[in-house]
Coordinates of C-alpha atoms in Angstrom, one line a residue:
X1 CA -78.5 -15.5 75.4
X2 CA -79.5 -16.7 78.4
X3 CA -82.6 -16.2 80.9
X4 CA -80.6 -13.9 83.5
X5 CA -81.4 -10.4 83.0
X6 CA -81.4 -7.7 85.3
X7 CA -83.2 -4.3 86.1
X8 CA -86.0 -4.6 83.1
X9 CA -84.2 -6.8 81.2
X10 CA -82.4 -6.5 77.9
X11 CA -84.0 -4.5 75.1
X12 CA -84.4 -5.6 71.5
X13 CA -82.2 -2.8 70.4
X14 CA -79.8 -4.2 73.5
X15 CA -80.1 -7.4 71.8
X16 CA -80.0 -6.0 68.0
X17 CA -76.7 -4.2 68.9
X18 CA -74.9 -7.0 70.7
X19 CA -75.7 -8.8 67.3
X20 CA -73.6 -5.8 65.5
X21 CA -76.8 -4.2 63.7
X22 CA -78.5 -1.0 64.7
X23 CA -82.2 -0.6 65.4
X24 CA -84.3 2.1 64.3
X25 CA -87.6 3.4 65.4
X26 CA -90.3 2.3 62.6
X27 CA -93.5 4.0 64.1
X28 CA -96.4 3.4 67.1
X29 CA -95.6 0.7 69.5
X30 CA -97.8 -2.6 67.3
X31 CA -98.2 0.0 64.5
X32 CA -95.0 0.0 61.8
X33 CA -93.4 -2.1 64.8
X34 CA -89.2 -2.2 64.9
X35 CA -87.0 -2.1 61.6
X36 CA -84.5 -5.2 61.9
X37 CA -80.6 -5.5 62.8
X38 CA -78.8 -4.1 59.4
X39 CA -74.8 -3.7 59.2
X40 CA -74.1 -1.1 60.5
X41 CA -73.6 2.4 58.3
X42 CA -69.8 3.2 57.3
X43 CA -68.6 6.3 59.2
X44 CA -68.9 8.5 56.0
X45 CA -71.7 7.0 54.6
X46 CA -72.8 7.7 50.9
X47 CA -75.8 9.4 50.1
X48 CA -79.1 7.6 50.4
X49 CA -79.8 5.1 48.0
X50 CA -82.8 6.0 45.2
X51 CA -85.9 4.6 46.3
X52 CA -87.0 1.5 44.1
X53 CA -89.9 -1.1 43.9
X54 CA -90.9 -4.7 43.5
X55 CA -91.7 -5.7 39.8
X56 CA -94.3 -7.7 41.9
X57 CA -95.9 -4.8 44.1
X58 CA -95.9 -1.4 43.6
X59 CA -97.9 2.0 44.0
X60 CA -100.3 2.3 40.9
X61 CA -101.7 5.7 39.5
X62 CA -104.0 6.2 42.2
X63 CA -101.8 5.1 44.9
X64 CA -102.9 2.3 45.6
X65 CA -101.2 -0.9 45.2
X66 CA -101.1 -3.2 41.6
X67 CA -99.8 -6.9 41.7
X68 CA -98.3 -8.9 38.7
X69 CA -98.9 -12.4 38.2
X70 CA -97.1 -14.5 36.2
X71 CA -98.5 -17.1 33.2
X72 CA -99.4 -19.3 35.8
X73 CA -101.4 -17.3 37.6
X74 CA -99.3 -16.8 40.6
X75 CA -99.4 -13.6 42.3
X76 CA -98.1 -12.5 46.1
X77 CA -101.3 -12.1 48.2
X78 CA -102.3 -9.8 50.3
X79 CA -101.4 -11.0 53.9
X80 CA -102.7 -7.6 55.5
X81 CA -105.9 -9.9 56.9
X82 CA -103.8 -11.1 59.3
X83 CA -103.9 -10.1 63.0
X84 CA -106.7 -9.3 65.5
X85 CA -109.9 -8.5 63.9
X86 CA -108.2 -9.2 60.4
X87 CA -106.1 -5.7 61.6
X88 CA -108.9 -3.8 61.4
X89 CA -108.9 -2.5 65.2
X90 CA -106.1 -2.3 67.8
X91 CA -105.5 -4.5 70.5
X92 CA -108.6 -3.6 73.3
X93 CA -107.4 -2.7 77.0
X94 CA -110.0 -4.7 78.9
X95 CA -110.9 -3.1 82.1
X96 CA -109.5 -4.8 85.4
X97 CA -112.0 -6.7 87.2
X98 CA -109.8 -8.6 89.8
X99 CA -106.9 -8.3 91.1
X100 CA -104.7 -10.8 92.5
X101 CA -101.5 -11.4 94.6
X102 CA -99.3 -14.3 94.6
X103 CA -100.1 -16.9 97.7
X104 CA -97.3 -19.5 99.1
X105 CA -97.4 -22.9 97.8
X106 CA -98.7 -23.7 94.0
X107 CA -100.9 -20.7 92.8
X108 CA -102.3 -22.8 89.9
X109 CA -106.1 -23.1 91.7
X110 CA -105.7 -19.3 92.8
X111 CA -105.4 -18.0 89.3
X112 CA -107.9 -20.0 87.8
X113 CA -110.5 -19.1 90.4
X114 CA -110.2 -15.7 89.9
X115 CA -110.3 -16.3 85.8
X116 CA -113.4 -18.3 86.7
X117 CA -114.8 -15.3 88.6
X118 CA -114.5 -13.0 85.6
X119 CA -115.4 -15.9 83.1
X120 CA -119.0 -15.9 84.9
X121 CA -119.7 -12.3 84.5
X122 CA -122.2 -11.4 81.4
X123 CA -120.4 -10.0 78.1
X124 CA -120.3 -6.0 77.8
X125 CA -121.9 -4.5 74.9
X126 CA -118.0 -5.0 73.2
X127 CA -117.8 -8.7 73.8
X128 CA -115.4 -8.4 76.7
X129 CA -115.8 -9.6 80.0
X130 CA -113.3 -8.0 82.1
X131 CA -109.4 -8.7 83.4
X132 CA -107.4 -10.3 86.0
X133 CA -104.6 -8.3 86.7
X134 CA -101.6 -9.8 88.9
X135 CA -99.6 -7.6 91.2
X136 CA -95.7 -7.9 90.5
X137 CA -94.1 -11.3 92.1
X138 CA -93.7 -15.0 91.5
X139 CA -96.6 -17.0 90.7
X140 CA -95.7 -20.8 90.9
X141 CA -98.1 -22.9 89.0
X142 CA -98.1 -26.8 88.9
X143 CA -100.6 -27.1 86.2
X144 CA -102.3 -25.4 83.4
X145 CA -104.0 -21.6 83.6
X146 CA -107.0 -21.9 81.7
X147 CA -108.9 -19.1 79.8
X148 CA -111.7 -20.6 79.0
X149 CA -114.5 -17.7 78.6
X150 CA -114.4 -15.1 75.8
X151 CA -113.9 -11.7 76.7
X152 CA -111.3 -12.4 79.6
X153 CA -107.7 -11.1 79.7
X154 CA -105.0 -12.0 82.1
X155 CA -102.4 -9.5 82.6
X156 CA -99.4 -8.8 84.2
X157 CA -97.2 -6.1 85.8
X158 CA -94.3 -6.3 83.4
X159 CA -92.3 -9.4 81.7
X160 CA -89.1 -9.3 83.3
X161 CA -87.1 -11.6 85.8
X162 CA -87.6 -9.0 88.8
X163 CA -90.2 -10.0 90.8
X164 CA -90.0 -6.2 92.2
X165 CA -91.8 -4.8 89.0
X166 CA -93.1 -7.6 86.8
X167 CA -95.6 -11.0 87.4
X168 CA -93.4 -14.2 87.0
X169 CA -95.4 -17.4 86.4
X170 CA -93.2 -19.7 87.9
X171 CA -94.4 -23.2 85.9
X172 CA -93.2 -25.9 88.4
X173 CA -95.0 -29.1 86.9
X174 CA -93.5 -32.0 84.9
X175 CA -94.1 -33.1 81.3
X176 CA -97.3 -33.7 81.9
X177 CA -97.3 -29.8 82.1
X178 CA -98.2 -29.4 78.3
X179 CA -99.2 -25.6 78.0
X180 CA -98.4 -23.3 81.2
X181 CA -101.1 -20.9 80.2
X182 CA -104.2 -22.2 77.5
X183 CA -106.4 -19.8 76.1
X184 CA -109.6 -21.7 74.5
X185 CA -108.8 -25.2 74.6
X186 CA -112.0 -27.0 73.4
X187 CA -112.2 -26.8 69.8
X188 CA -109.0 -28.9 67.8
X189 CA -110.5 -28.7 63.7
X190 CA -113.2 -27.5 61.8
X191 CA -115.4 -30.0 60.6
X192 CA -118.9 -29.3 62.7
X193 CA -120.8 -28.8 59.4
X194 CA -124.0 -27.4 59.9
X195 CA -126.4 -30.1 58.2
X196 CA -127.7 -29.2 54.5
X197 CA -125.7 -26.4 54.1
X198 CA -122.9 -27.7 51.9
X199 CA -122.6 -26.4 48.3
X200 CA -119.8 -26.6 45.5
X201 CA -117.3 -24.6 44.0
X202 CA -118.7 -23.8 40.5
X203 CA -115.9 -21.5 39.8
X204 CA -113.6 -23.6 37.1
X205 CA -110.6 -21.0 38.7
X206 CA -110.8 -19.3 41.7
X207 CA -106.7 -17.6 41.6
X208 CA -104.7 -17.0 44.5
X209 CA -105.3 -13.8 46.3
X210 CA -108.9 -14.1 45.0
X211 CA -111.8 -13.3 47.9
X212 CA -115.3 -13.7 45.6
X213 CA -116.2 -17.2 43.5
X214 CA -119.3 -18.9 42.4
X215 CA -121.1 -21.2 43.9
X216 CA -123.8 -24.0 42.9
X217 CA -126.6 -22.6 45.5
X218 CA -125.9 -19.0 47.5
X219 CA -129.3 -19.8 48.9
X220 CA -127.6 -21.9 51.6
X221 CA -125.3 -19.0 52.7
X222 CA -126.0 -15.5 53.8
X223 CA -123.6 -12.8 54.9
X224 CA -122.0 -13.0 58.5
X225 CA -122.1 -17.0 58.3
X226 CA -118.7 -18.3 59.5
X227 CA -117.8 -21.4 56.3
X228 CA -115.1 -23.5 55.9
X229 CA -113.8 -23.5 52.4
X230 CA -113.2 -26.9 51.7
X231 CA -110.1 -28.6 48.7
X232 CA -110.1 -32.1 48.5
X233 CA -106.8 -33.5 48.5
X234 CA -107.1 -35.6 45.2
X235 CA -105.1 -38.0 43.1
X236 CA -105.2 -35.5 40.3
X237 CA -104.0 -32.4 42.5
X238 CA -101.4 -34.6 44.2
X239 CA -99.9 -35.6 40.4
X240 CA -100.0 -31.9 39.3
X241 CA -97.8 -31.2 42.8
X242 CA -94.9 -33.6 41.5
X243 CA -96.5 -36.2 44.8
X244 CA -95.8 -33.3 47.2
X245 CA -91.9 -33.3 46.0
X246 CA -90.7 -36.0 48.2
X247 CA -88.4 -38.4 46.6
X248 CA -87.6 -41.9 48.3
X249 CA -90.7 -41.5 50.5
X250 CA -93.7 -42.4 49.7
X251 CA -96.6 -39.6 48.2
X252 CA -98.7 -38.0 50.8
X253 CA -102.4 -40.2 50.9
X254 CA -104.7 -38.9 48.8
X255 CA -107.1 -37.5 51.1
X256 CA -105.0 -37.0 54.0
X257 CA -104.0 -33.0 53.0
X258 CA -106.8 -31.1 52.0
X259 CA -106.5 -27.5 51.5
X260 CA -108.7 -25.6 54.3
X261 CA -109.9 -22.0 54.6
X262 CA -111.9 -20.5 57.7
X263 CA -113.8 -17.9 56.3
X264 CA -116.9 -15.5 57.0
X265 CA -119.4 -14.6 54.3
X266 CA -119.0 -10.8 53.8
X267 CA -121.2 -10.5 50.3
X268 CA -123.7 -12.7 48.7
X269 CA -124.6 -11.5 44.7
X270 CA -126.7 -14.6 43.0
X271 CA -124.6 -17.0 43.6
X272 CA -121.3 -15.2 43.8
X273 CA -119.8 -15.0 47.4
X274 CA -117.2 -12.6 48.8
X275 CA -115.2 -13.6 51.6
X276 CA -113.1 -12.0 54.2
X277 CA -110.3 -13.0 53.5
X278 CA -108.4 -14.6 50.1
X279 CA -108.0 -17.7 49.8
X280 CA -103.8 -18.6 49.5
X281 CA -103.7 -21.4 46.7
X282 CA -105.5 -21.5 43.2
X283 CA -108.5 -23.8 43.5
X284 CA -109.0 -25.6 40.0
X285 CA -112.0 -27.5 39.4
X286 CA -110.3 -29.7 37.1
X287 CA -107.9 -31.2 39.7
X288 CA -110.4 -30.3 43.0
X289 CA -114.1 -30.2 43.4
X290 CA -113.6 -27.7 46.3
X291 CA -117.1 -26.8 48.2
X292 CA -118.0 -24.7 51.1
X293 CA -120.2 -25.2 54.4
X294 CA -121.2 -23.5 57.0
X295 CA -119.3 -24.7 60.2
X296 CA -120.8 -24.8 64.0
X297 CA -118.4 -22.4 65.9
X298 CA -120.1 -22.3 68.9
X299 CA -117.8 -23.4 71.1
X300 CA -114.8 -20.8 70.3
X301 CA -113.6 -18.7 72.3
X302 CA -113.1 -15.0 71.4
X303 CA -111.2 -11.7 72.6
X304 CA -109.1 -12.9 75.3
X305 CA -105.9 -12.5 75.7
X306 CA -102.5 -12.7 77.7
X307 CA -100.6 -9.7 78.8
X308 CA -97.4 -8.6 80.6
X309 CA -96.3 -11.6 81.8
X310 CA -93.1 -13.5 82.2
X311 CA -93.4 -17.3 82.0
X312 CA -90.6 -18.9 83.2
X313 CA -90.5 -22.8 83.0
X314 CA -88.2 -24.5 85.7
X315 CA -85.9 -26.9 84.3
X316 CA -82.9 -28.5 85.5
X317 CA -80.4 -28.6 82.6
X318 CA -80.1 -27.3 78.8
X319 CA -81.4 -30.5 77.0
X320 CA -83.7 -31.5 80.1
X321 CA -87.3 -32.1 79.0
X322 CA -89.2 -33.0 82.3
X323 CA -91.0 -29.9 82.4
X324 CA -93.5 -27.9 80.4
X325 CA -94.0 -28.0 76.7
X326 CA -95.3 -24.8 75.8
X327 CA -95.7 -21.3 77.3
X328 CA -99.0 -20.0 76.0
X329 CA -100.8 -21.8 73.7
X330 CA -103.7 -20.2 72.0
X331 CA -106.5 -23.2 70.4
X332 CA -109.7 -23.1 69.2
X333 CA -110.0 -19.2 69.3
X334 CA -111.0 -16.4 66.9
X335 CA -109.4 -12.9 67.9
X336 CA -107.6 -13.9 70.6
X337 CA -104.1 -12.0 71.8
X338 CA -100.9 -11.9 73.6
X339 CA -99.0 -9.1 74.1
X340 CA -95.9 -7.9 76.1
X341 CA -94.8 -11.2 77.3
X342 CA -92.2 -13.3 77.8
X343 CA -91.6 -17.4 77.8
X344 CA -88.4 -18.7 78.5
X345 CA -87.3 -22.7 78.6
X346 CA -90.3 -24.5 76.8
X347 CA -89.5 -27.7 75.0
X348 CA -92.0 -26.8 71.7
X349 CA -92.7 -23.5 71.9
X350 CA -93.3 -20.1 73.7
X351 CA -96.3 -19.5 71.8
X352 CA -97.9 -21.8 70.0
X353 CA -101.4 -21.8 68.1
X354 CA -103.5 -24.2 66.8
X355 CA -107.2 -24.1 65.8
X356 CA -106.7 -20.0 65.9
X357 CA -108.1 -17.7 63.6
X358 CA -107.5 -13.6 63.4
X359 CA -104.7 -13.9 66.4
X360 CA -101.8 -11.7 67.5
X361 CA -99.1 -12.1 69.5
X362 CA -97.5 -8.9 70.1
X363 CA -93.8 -7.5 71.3
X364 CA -92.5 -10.8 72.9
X365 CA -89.9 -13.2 73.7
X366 CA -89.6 -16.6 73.7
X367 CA -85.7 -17.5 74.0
X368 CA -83.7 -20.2 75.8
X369 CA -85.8 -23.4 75.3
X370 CA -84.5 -26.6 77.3
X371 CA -84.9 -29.5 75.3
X372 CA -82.6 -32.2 73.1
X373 CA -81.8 -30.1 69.7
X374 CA -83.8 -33.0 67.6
X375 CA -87.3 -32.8 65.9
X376 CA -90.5 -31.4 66.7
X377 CA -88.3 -28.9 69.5
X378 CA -87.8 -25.4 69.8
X379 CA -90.7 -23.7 67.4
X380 CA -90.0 -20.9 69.3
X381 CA -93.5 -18.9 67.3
X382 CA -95.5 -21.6 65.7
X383 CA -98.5 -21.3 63.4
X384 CA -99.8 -25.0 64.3
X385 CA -102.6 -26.7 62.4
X386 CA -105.7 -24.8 61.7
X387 CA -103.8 -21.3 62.4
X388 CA -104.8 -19.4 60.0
X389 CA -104.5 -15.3 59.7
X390 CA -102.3 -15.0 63.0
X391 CA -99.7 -12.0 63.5
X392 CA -97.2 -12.6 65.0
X393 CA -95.1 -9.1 65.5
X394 CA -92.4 -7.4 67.3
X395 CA -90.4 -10.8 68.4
X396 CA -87.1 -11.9 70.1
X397 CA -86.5 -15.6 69.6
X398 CA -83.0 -17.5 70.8
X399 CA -81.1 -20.7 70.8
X400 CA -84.4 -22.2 68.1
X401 CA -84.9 -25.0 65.9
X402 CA -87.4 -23.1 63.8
X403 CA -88.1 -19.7 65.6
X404 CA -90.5 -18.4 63.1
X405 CA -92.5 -21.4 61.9
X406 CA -96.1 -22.3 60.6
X407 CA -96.1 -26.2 61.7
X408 CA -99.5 -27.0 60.4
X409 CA -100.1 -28.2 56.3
X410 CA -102.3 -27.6 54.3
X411 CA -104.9 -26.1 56.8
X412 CA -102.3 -23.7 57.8
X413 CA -102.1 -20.0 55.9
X414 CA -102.2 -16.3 55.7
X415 CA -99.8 -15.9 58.6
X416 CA -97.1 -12.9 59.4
X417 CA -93.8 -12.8 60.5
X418 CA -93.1 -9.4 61.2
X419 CA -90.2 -7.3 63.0
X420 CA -88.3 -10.1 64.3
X421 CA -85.0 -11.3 65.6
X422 CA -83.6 -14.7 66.0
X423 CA -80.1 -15.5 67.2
X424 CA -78.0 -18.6 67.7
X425 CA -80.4 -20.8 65.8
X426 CA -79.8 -24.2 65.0
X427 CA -82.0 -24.6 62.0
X428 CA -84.5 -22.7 59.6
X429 CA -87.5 -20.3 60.1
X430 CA -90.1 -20.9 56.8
X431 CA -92.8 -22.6 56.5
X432 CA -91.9 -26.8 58.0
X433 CA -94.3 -29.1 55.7
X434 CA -96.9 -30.4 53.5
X435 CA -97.8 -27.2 51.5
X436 CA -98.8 -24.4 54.0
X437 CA -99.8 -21.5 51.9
X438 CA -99.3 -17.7 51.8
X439 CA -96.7 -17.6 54.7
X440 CA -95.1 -13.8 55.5
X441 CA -91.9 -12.8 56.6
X442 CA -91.4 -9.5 56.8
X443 CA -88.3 -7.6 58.1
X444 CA -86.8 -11.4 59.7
X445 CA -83.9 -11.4 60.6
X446 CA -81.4 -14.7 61.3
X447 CA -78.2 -13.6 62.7
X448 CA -75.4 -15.4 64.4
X449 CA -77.0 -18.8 63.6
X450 CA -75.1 -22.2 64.6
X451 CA -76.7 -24.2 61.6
X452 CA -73.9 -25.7 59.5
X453 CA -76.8 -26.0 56.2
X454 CA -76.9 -22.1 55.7
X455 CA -80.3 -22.1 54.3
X456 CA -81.9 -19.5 57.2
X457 CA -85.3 -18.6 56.0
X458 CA -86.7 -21.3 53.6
X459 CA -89.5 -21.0 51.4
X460 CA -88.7 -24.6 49.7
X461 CA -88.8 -28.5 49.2
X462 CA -88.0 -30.2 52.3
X463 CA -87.9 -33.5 50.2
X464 CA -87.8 -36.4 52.8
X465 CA -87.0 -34.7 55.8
X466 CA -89.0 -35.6 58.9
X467 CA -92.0 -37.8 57.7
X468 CA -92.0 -36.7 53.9
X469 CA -92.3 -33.1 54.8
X470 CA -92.2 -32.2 50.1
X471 CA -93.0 -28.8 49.6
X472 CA -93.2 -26.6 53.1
X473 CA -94.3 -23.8 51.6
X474 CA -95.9 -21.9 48.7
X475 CA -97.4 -18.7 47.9
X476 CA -95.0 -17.4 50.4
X477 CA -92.5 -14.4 50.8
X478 CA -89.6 -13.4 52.4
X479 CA -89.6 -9.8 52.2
X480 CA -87.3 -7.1 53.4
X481 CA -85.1 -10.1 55.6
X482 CA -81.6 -10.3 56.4
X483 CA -79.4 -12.9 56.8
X484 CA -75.4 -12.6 57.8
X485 CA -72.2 -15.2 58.4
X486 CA -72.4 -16.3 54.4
X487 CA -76.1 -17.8 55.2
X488 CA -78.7 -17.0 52.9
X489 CA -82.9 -17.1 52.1
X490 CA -84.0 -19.9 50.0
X491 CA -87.0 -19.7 47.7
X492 CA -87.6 -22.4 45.3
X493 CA -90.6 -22.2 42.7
X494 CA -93.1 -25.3 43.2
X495 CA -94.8 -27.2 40.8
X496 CA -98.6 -24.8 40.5
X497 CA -97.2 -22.3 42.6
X498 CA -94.7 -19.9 43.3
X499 CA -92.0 -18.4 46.0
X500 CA -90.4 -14.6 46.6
X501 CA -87.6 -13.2 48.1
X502 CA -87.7 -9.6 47.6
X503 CA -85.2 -7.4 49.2
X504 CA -82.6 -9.7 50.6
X505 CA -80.1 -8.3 53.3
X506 CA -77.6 -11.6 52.8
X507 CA -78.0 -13.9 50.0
X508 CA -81.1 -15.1 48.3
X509 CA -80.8 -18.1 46.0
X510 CA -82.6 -22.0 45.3
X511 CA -80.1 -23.7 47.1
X512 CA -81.2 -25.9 50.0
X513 CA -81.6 -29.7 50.6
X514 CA -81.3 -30.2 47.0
X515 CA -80.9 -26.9 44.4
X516 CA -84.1 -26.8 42.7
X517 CA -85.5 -24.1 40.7
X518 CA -85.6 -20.8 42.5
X519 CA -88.4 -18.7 42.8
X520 CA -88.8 -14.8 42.0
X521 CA -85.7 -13.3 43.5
X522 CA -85.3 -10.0 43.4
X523 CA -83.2 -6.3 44.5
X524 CA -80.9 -8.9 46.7
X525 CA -78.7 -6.3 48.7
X526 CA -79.9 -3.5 46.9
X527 CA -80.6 -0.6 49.4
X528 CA -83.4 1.4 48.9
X529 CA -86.9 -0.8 49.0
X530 CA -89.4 2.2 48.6
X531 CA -92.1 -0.9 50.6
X532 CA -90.5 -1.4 54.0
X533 CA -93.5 -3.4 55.4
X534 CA -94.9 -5.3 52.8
X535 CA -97.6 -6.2 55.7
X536 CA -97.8 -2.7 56.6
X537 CA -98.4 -1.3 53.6
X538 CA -100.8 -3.7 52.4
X539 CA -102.8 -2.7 55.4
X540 CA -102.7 0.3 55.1
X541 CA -103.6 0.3 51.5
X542 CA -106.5 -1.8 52.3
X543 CA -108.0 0.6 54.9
X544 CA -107.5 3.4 53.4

């Protein structure tokens, strides 16, 4: 599909239907979100199949939900954390505190004033500051729109190519051009430790999916401190991962890919913490000292967000890559948003994150990048380095490399894929390398795809590829996807950990660069998954 659209542009049920499936209505608009293309119902269908559940997940007594692990310990988390305020309140409507309409010539300087403007005013009693809306038209912009103030939104009238009824950023500039629209910008890791407040793991296993573990001194911590939780990447956890399951290449540095979580202190008992959120790998003393510390996170920025916009990156030709790199980037941000937009020929990505904690991007687009179809391209929804609980819902993706993709390693976990489409892509969706943990897709779908490998949403070894890339992902499940055209999901168990593909529209098996062992495959087109959401009803479950 293309960028020319007309009146308010094509729907995702346009778009679902033109790929052969039907879409149906799953709930409130960023609630149950869009159920996926499926083939299409015979004209005298049978009756509906029995309801059934995951060995894995399913309702206990009480209702609410039990998990099996297996002898190794390995259980699917719960990825319900993920999202804007770890899910736990809607998106905000920020009241409108400037408004704005386009001027000739490059409108770069005009936005950003008026962003400025807002950025200055004192934080309400909800952390918000206040929003710039901009009245329908083209907006062309040479450089970068910065959001660099908490509490600041930037909205649009609408995301479509009709300058009539919707606010088209017009990105004009040349490579140099990295990110159209940057929300945060200053923060790129984690590793401001607050002085003298370090202190070890004394837990000999804290399990995947676990949220409370000993430490050697709780006195340092209380609750409400924002801590990193820190695994050293040792020679003894690198032998028990196989080397990271490369094969000709050599095995990742020791050191170089520790195992990172960005936490808050929600419970302090003697010197047993609770966190907000579980950690996605086991942490075993015997292969890992891991310790925690409190981290300086004063320069984040927090509750902004993007709305309603179309960001529409000039280039001159389909491979041409003299132009902008990403749409909307969100970095070095903690419940930060987009929602309702649309970018359209970026060379990485149309939303990218990096450095991002408790993010959403909501109901949009990013189709038709212009770029060479080679590496590091077309990550049309990326969970970079440091992104860690981001959402990412309701999405259209076209013509990708990797259209649903966490890009970071090991610092990179406990994001969600959920309700989206990609057509026409030229390579996998999955986690891309170096053991990013508890990765979610959730109703994905990969339809009419031009790669020749097959393998179209890959939980699995990625051997030498790239740099070394070994194991992509672990702790990570394909749930509820569908693939068609003889393609299929890959899982593949890795060494310590574990893969799922649980309701399979397709074909689900361990066959990818090489066919390794698979991991936990199960009801593989069998109608009738009682858990249509695994994200949704783990949230529910949990707020209940």
């Amino acid at each position: 599909m293309g960028s020319n659209e007309t009146g308010r542009g094509l729907s995702r049920r346009t778009m679902l239907k033109m790929a052969g499936g039907t879409a149906v209505a799953g709930g409130l608009l960023g609630g149950a979100g869009y159920a996926m293309a499926r083939p299409s119902a015979p004209a005298s269908a049978p009756e509906a199949a029995a309801p059934w559940h995951s060995k894995l997940v399913r309702p206990g007594p009480d209702g609410k939900l039990v998990y099996a692990e297996d002898a190794n310990k390995s259980r699917i988390p719960d990825f319900s954390w993920a999202g804007y305020r770890n899910g736990e309140a809607p998106l905000p409507d920020v009241p409108v505190l400037r408004t704005i309409s386009p001027v000739s010539g490059d409108n770069t300087e005009h936005i950003q004033k008026a962003l400025d403007e807002v950025g200055a005013l004192p934080l309400d009693a909800n952390g918000f500051r206040g929003t710039v809306l901009l009245r329908p038209g083209t907006y062309p912009v040479a450089g970068t729109i910065r959001i660099a103030h908490s509490g600041v939104v930037l909205r649009g009238a609408g995301p479509t190519d009709d300058p009539a009824v919707s606010s088209i950023i017009k990105a004009t500039g040349k490579a140099a051009q990295q990110n159209v629209i940057l929300v945060g910008g200053a923060v790129e890791n984690w590793s401001a430790e607050v002085p003298g407040s370090r202190t070890d793991v004394v837990s000999d296993f804290v399990q995947v999916g676990s949220r409370t573990f000993t430490v050697a001194d709780a006195s340092k911590l209380k609750v409400g401190d924002n801590i990193i939780v820190f695994h050293p990447h040792t020679a003894e956890w690198l032998k028990a991962i196989d080397n990271g399951g490369v094969d000709e290449k050599p095995p990742w540095p020791v050191g170089k890919r520790p195992i990172i979580y960005n936490r808050y202190v929600k419970a302090v008992s003697g010197n047993e913490i609770t966190i907000c959120a579980p950690v996605f790998n086991h942490l075993e003393r015997k292969l890992s000292q891991s310790y925690v510390y409190k981290w300086d996170n004063g320069e984040v920025v927090r509750d902004a967000g993007v709305e309603s916009l179309r960001i529409d990156i000039q280039a001159n030709s389909a491979e041409d890559e003299d132009h902008a790199r990403n749409g909307v980037q969100l970095k070095g941000v903690e419940d930060a948003w987009v929602r309702n937009c649309r970018a359209v020929h970026f060379v990485f990505a149309g939303f990218d994150t990096h450095a991002a904690t408790r993010c959403t991007i909501l109901d949009s687009w990013a189709y038709s990048p212009r770029s060479q179809i080679i590496g590091s391209r077309r990550y049309n929804f990326n969970a970079g380095n440091y992104a860690q609980q981001v959402l990412f819902r309701g999405l259209t993706a076209s013509y990708a490399r990797h259209a649903f993709v966490a890009s970071g390693t090991t610092k990179t976990s406990g994001c969600a894929w959920v309700d989206g489409v990609s057509r026409l892509s030229y390579s996998e969706s999955g986690g891309h390398h170096r053991w990013s943990q508890g990765l979610l897709f959730d109703n994905i779908s990969e339809i009419e795809a031009k790669y020749d490998r097959g393998h179209m949403i890959s939980l699995h070894n990625r051997i030498d590829h790239g740099s070394g890339h070994g194991w992509s992902s672990v702790h990570s499940v394909a749930w509820n996807c569908t693939v068609d055209d003889g393609k299929w999901v890959t899982v593949q168990r890795p060494p310590t950990a574990q893969n799922y593909a649980i309701g399979t529209t397709g074909a689900a098996n361990g066959k990818s660069y090489q066919d390794l062992t698979p991991g936990f495959i199960e009801g593989t087109n069998k109608p009738g998954l009682a858990i249509k959401s695994l994200y949704d009803a783990q949230l529910a479950d949990r707020l209940r």
